[in-house]
Every structure is written in C-alpha cells, then in structure tokens.
Coordinates of C-alpha atoms in Angstrom, one line a residue:
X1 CA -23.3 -6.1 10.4
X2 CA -23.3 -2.2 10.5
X3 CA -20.4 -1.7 12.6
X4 CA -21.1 2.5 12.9
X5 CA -24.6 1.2 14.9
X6 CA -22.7 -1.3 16.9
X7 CA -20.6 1.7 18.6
X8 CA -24.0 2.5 20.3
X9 CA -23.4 -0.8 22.3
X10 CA -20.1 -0.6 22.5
X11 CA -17.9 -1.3 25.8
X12 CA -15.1 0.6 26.7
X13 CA -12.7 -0.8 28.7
X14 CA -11.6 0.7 31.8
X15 CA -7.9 1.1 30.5
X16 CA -9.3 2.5 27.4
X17 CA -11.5 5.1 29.3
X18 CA -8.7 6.4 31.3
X19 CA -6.6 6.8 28.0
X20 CA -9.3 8.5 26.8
X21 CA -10.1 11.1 29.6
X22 CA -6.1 12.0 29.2
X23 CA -6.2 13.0 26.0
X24 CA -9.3 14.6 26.1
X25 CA -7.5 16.8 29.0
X26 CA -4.6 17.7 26.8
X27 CA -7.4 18.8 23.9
X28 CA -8.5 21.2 26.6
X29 CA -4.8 22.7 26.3
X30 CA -5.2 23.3 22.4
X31 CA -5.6 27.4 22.9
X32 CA -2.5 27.4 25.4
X33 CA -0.5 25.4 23.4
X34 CA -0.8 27.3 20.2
X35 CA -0.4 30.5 21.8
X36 CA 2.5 29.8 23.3
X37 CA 4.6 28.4 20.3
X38 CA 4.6 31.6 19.2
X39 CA 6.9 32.9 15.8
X40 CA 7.9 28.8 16.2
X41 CA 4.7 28.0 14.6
X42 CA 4.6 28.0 10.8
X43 CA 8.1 26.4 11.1
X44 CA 7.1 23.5 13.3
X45 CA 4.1 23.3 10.7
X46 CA 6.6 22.6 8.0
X47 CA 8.8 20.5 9.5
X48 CA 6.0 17.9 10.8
X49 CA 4.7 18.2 6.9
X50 CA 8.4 17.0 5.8
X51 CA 8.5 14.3 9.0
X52 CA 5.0 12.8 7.3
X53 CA 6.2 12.6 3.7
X54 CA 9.6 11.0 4.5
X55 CA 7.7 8.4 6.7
X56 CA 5.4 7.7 4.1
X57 CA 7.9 7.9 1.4
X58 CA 9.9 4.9 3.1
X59 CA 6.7 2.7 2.7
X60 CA 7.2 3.4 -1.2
X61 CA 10.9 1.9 -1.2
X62 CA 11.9 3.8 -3.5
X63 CA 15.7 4.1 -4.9
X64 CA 16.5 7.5 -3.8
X65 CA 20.0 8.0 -1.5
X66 CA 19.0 9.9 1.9
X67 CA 21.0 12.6 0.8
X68 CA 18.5 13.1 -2.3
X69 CA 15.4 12.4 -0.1
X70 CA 15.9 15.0 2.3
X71 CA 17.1 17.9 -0.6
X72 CA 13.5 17.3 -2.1
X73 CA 11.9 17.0 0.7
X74 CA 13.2 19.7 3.0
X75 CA 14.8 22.4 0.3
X76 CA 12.3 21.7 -2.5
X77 CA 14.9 20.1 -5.0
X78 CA 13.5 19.5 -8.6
X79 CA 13.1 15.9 -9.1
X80 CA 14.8 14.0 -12.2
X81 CA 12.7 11.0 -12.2
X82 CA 10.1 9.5 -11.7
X83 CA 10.8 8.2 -8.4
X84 CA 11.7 11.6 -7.1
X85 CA 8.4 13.3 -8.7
X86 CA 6.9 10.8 -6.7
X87 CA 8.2 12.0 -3.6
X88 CA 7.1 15.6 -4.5
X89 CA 3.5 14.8 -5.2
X90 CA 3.4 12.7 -1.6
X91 CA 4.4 16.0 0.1
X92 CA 1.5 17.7 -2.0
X93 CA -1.1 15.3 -1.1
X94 CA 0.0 15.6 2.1
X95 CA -0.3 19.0 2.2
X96 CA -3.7 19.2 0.7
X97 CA -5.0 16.4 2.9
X98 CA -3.7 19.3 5.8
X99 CA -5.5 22.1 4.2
X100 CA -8.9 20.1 3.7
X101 CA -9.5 18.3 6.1
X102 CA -11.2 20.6 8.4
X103 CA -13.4 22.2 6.4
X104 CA -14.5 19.7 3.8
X105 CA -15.3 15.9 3.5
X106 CA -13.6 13.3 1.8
X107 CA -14.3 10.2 -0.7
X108 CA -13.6 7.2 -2.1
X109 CA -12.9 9.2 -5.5
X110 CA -10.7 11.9 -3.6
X111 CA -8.2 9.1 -2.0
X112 CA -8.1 7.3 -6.3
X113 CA -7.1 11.2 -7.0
X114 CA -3.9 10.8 -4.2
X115 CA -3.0 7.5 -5.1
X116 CA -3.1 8.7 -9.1
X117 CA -0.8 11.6 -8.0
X118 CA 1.6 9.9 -6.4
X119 CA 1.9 6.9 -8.5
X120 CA 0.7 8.5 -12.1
X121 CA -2.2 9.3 -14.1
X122 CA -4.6 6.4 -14.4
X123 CA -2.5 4.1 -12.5
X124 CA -5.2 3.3 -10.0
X125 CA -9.2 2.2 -10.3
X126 CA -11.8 1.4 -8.2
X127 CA -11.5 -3.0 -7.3
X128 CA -14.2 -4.7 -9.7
X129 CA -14.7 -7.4 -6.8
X130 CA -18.2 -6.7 -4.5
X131 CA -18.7 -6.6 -1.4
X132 CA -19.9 -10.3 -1.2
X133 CA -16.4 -11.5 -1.6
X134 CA -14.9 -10.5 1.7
X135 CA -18.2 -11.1 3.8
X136 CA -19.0 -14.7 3.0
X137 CA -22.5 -13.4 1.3
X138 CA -24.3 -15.8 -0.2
X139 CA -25.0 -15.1 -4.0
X140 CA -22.1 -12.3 -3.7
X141 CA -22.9 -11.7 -7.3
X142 CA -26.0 -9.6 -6.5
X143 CA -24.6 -8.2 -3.8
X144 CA -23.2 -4.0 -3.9
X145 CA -20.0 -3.6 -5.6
X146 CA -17.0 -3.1 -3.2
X147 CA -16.9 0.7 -4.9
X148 CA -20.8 1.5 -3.8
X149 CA -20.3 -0.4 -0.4
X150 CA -17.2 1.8 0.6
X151 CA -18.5 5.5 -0.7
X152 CA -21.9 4.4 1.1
X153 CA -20.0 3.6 4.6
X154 CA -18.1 7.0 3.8
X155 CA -21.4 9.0 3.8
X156 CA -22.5 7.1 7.5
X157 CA -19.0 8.3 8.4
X158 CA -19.6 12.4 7.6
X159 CA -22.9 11.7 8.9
X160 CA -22.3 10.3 12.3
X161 CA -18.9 12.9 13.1
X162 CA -21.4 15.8 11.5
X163 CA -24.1 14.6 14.4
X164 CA -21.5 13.9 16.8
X165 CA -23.5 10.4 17.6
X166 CA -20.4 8.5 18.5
X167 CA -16.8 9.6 20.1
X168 CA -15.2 10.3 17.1
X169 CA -11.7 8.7 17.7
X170 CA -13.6 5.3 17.9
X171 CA -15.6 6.6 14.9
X172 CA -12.3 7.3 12.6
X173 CA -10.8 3.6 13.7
X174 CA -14.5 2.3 12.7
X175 CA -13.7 3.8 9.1
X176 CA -10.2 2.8 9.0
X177 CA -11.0 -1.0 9.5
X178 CA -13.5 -1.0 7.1
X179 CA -11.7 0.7 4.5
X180 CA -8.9 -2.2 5.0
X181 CA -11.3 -4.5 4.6
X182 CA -12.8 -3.8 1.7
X183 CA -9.6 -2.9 -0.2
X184 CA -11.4 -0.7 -2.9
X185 CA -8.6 0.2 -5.1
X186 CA -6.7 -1.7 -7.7
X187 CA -3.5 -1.4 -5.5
X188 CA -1.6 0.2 -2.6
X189 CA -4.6 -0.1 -0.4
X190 CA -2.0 0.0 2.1
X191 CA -0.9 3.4 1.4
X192 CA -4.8 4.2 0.8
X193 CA -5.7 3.6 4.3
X194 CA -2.9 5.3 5.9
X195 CA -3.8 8.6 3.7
X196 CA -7.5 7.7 4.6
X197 CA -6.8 7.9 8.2
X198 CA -4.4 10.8 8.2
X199 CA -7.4 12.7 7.0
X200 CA -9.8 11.8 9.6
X201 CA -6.6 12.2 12.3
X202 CA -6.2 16.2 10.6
X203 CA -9.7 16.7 10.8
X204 CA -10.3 16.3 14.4
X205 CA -7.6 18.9 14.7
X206 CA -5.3 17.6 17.1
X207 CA -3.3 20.5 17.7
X208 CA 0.1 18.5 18.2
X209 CA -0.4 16.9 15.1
X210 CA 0.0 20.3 13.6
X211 CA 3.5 20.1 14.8
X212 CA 4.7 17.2 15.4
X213 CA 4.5 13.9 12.9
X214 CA 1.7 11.6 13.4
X215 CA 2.8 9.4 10.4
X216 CA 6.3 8.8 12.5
X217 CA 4.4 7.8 15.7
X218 CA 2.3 5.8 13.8
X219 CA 5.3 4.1 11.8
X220 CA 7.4 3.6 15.0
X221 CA 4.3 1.5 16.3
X222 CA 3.7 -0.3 13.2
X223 CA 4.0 -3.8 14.5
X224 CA 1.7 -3.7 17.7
X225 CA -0.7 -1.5 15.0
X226 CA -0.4 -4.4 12.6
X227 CA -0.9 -6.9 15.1
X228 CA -3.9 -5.5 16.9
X229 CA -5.4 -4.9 13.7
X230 CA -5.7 -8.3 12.7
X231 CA -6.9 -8.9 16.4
X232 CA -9.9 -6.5 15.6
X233 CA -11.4 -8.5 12.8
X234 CA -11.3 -11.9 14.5
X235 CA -15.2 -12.7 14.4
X236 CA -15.9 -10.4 11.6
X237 CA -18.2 -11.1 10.0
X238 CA -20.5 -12.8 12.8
X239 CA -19.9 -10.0 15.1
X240 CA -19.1 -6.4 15.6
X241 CA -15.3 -5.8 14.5
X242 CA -13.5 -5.2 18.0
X243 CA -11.8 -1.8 18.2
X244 CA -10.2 -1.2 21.5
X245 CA -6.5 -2.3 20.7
X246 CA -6.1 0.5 17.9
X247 CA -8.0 2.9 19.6
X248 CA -6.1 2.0 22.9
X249 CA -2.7 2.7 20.3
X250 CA -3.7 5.9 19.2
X251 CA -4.6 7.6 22.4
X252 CA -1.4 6.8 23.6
X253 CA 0.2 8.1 20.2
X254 CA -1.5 11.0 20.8
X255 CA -0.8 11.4 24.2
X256 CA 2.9 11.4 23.6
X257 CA 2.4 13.7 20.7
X258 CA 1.2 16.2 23.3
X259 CA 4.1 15.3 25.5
X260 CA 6.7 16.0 22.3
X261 CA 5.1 19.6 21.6
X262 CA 4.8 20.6 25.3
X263 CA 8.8 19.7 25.7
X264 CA 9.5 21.8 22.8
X265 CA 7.5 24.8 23.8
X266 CA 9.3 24.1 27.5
X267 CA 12.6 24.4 25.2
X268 CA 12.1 27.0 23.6
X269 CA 11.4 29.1 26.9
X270 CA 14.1 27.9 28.9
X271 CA 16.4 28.7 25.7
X272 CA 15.1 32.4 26.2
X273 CA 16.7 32.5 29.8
X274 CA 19.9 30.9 29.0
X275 CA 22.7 30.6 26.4
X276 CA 21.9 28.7 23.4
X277 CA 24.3 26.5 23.5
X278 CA 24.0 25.1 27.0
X279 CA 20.5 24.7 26.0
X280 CA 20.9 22.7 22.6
X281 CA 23.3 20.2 24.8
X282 CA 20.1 19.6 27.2
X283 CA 18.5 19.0 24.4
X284 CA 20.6 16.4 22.8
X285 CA 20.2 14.8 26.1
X286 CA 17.0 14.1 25.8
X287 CA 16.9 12.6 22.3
X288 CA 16.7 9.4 21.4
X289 CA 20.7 7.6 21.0
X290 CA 20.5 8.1 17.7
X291 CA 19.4 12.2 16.2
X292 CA 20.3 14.0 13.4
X293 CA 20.1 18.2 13.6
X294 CA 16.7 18.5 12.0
X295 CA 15.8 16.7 15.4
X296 CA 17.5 19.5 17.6
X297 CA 15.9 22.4 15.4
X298 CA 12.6 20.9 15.9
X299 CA 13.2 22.3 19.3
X300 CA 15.7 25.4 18.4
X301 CA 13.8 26.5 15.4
X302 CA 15.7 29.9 15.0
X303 CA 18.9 28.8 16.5
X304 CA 21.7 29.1 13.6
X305 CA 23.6 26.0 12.2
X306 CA 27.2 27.5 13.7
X307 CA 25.6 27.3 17.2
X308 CA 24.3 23.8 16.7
X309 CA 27.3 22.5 15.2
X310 CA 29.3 23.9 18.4
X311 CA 27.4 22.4 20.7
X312 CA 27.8 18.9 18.7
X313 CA 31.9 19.6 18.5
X314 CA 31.9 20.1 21.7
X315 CA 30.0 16.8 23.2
X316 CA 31.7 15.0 20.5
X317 CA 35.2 16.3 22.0
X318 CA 33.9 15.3 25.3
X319 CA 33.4 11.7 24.3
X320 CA 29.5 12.1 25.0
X321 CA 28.6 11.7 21.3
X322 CA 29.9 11.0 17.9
X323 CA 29.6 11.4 14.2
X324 CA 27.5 8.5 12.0
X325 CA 28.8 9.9 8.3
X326 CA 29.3 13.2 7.1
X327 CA 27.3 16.2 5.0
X328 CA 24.0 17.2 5.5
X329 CA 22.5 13.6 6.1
X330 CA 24.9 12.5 9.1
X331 CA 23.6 11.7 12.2
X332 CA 24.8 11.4 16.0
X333 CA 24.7 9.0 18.0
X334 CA 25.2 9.1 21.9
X335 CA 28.5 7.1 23.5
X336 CA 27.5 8.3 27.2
X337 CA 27.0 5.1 29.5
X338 CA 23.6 5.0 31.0
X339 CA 24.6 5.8 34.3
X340 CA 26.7 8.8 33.3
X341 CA 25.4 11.7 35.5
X342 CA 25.9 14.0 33.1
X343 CA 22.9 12.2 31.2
X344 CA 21.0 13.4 34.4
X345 CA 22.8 17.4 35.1
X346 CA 24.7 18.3 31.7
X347 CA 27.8 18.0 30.1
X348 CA 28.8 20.3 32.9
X349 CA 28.9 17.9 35.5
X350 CA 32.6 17.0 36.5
X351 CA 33.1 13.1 37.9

C-alpha cells in the first residue's frame, strides 16, 4: 500500500487540527522572531548544534566522562580516540545536515555517508534483505531489494514536498515510518532514522529549531514517541500506517520549541532594562530543578561567567539552590519548596 497516496484520504483528527493551526500561527512569527534575537543569533545557532550532538551522542553510549564530552563538544577539544573522533564527526554531520537541508535533497546513499562518518569508513552497507521480507509478499524473492524500495519512496518524498501535495509535517512522519520499517542499512538504523528525520525537520525551516534543540525535545519524549510509533504500524501491511500519534507529538514539540525561543528573546529584553544579575536569578527560576550554566547562557548569551556565578553564590547562600559536583560539568539543582513565593516574585521576596 503506497502510504504517500493514502495522505489524500487521510483524516485528521480534531485534536490534531487544532495542534496544527497553532503551529502554523507561530510559523507566521518566523520574520519577528529572527529579527528580534538580534547579535544573540549565531550564538544560539551554536549552542542548539552542541545541544543536538550531545543528545545524539548519548544514544551512542560511548565511554567518554561528561567532562570530556562537553570540552569536544562545546570548546572543540582534539579527540584521542576513537570514541571521541566519533563525537566530532556527529557534530559534523550534524552541521552539514544544517547547512543542506534547505537547499538540496537527500538519499539513501547520503544517510550510509553519515553513518560511515561517525562510525568509520566502510562500516556500514546497504541491508541485502528485499522488501518482501517485512511485507509478507508472496514470492519476496522477486520482489525490489529493500535498497531500491527505500531510494524509490525517497524520490515520492522530494516529489510530493517539491509539489506541496500533502501538508508536509504529515509528509516527513510518512517518510520517517517507512524508513523504520524498512531498516536499509546493515546497522544503527536507529541512529539512521533519527538523522533521517532531523533532515526533513531542518528543511522545513522551523525557525526555533535554529535555536533551540529539536534532538533534546525529541529525546525527552522518547517513550510516548516509541510507543506511538509502534501504535502507527498496527494493520500495516493491510492498511494505511496510522500517523496521528507522532504527528500529534511533534506539533506539540514544536510548539514548545516556539515557546523556549520566545522566553529567551523575552529574556534577553527584560535583561536590557535591568541589572543582570537580578535577571539571571528570574531566570534560574524558571528552569527546570535541575540546570547547569550552559542552560542560563542559552538565555544570557553575552552575560560574563563572574556575573553568573554571582548570581548562583548568591541563591546558593540563600538556601534556594545548591551545587551537584564541581568544575565545568557541575550542575544546580533547586532546594526551594514548591510553595516558596519567591518561586513566584524573586529571591527578593522576604517571608
């Protein structure tokens, strides 16, 4: 069953439709947006890039110490080994996947190229199964190899976003599933898929994916992903595959995406009308319980290390947070009850 021509059928759920008019309203605020993150930009840029490769990174389990990971990835350490070149070519492929994905298409032989990267020359081929041997065909043997059958649904993919016959969010999940079904590398299809879909995600050019990490939203949803997922191919082959629960996921991944970058450019005004310390502190506040200061300079990009690490010294002596390790790794974790007001007004709120 050609799942691209079922999308012509296709119902969308009330929920769904909602979703989608949302984030359709915060694409309207691209321009806006951009123009009003400023100088904060190509540093936001970079930092998302870093977020994406240490998510993806942690997929690889690898046996590199946090402090190592975050040299390479965020001060451009050499890597000794193996394992740590392999963190450097994920950033690359990464990077690339950023600067193509508008402008030019992508195939099966382009993701083999990533995985070889990132896991070696040659480490990687094409599957020698066919497609016969995931749909229950009949004489499988004379059916398309798994290779043909995934570059030719690639092509209907380029052709229908090129035409703009279908909405293309449900068109990239289309491609997605397909891909995981037909596994058409050797190994890490996994990791194949994921890099599959971050370039359809880069190519629609959600703006807030430019600056904030769609890999980390994606990661933190993981298990309802996973699960709705499997939900999606439940009558495959005898029907349609069933797309609403990931698409219904990713609107709302990229409706708080929106939310994140909007905060930060709110942030990064209000810091211009106030001192910087009192506004690093509302920050903190609004963190999740657990942060770490490359999660405050995501919204104080230009605000020096000595001013963060004064505001931090100073909740920590006010018994609002407090120091998990030390060095350039440690992270924070709030101790304020729940009903504290000062989670509400500030740290300058006196009982």
């Amino acid at each position: 069953m050609n799942n691209f021509e079922a999308l012509k059928q296709y119902m969308i759920p009330t929920s769904n439709l909602f979703n989608m008019l949302e984030v359709y309203k915060y694409f309207g605020e691209n321009k806006y947006l951009e123009e009003n993150l400023g100088d904060t930009s190509s540093y936001l840029f970079e930092q998302s890039l870093e977020t994406d490769t240490f998510f993806i990174v942690s997929l690889l389990n690898l046996k590199i110490s946090d402090n190592r990971l975050r040299l390479i990835i965020t001060k451009n350490s050499h890597p000794v080994n193996n394992e740590e070149k392999q963190v450097v070519e994920v950033k690359e492929v990464l990077r690339l996947i950023r600067k193509d994905a508008i402008n030019h298409t992508f195939n099966g032989s382009d993701i083999l190229q990533y995985l070889n990267r990132i896991f070696g020359k040659n480490s990687h081929k094409f599957t020698t199964r066919n497609f016969g041997d995931i749909t229950g065909a009949k004489n499988a043997h004379k059916t398309a190899s798994i290779r043909h059958s995934f570059e030719k649904m690639l092509d209907e993919y380029h052709l229908n976003y090129n035409k703009n016959t279908f909405e293309k969010i449900y068109l990239s999940v289309t491609a997605y599933l397909e891909m995981d079904l037909m596994k058409p590398y050797s190994d890490h299809n996994d990791i194949a898929s994921i890099l599959a879909l971050y370039y359809m995600i880069n190519r629609l050019n959600i703006v807030s994916f430019k600056y904030v990490s769609f890999i980390e939203k994606l990661l933190n949803n993981i298990d309802a992903w996973e699960n709705e997922k499997r939900l999606s191919f439940i009558n495959f082959p005898t029907s349609h595959l069933n797309l609403n629960g990931l698409v219904n996921i990713l609107f709302e991944i990229i409706k708080s995406s929106y939310v994140e970058l909007k905060e930060i450019i709110r942030t990064k005004t209000f810091d211009k009308r106030m001192l910087k310390g009192d506004g690093i502190e509302q920050t903190i506040f609004i963190l999740p319980n657990t942060f770490s200061k490359e999660d405050i300079r995501k919204y104080h990009p230009h605000v020096s290390d000595s001013t963060i690490n004064r505001a931090l010294f100073k909740l920590r002596d006010d018994n609002i947070i407090a120091p998990l390790g030390k060095g350039r790794s440690a992270r924070w974790v709030k101790i304020i009850a729940d009903d504290d007001p000062r989670k509400l007004f500030g740290s300058h709120y006196e009982k």
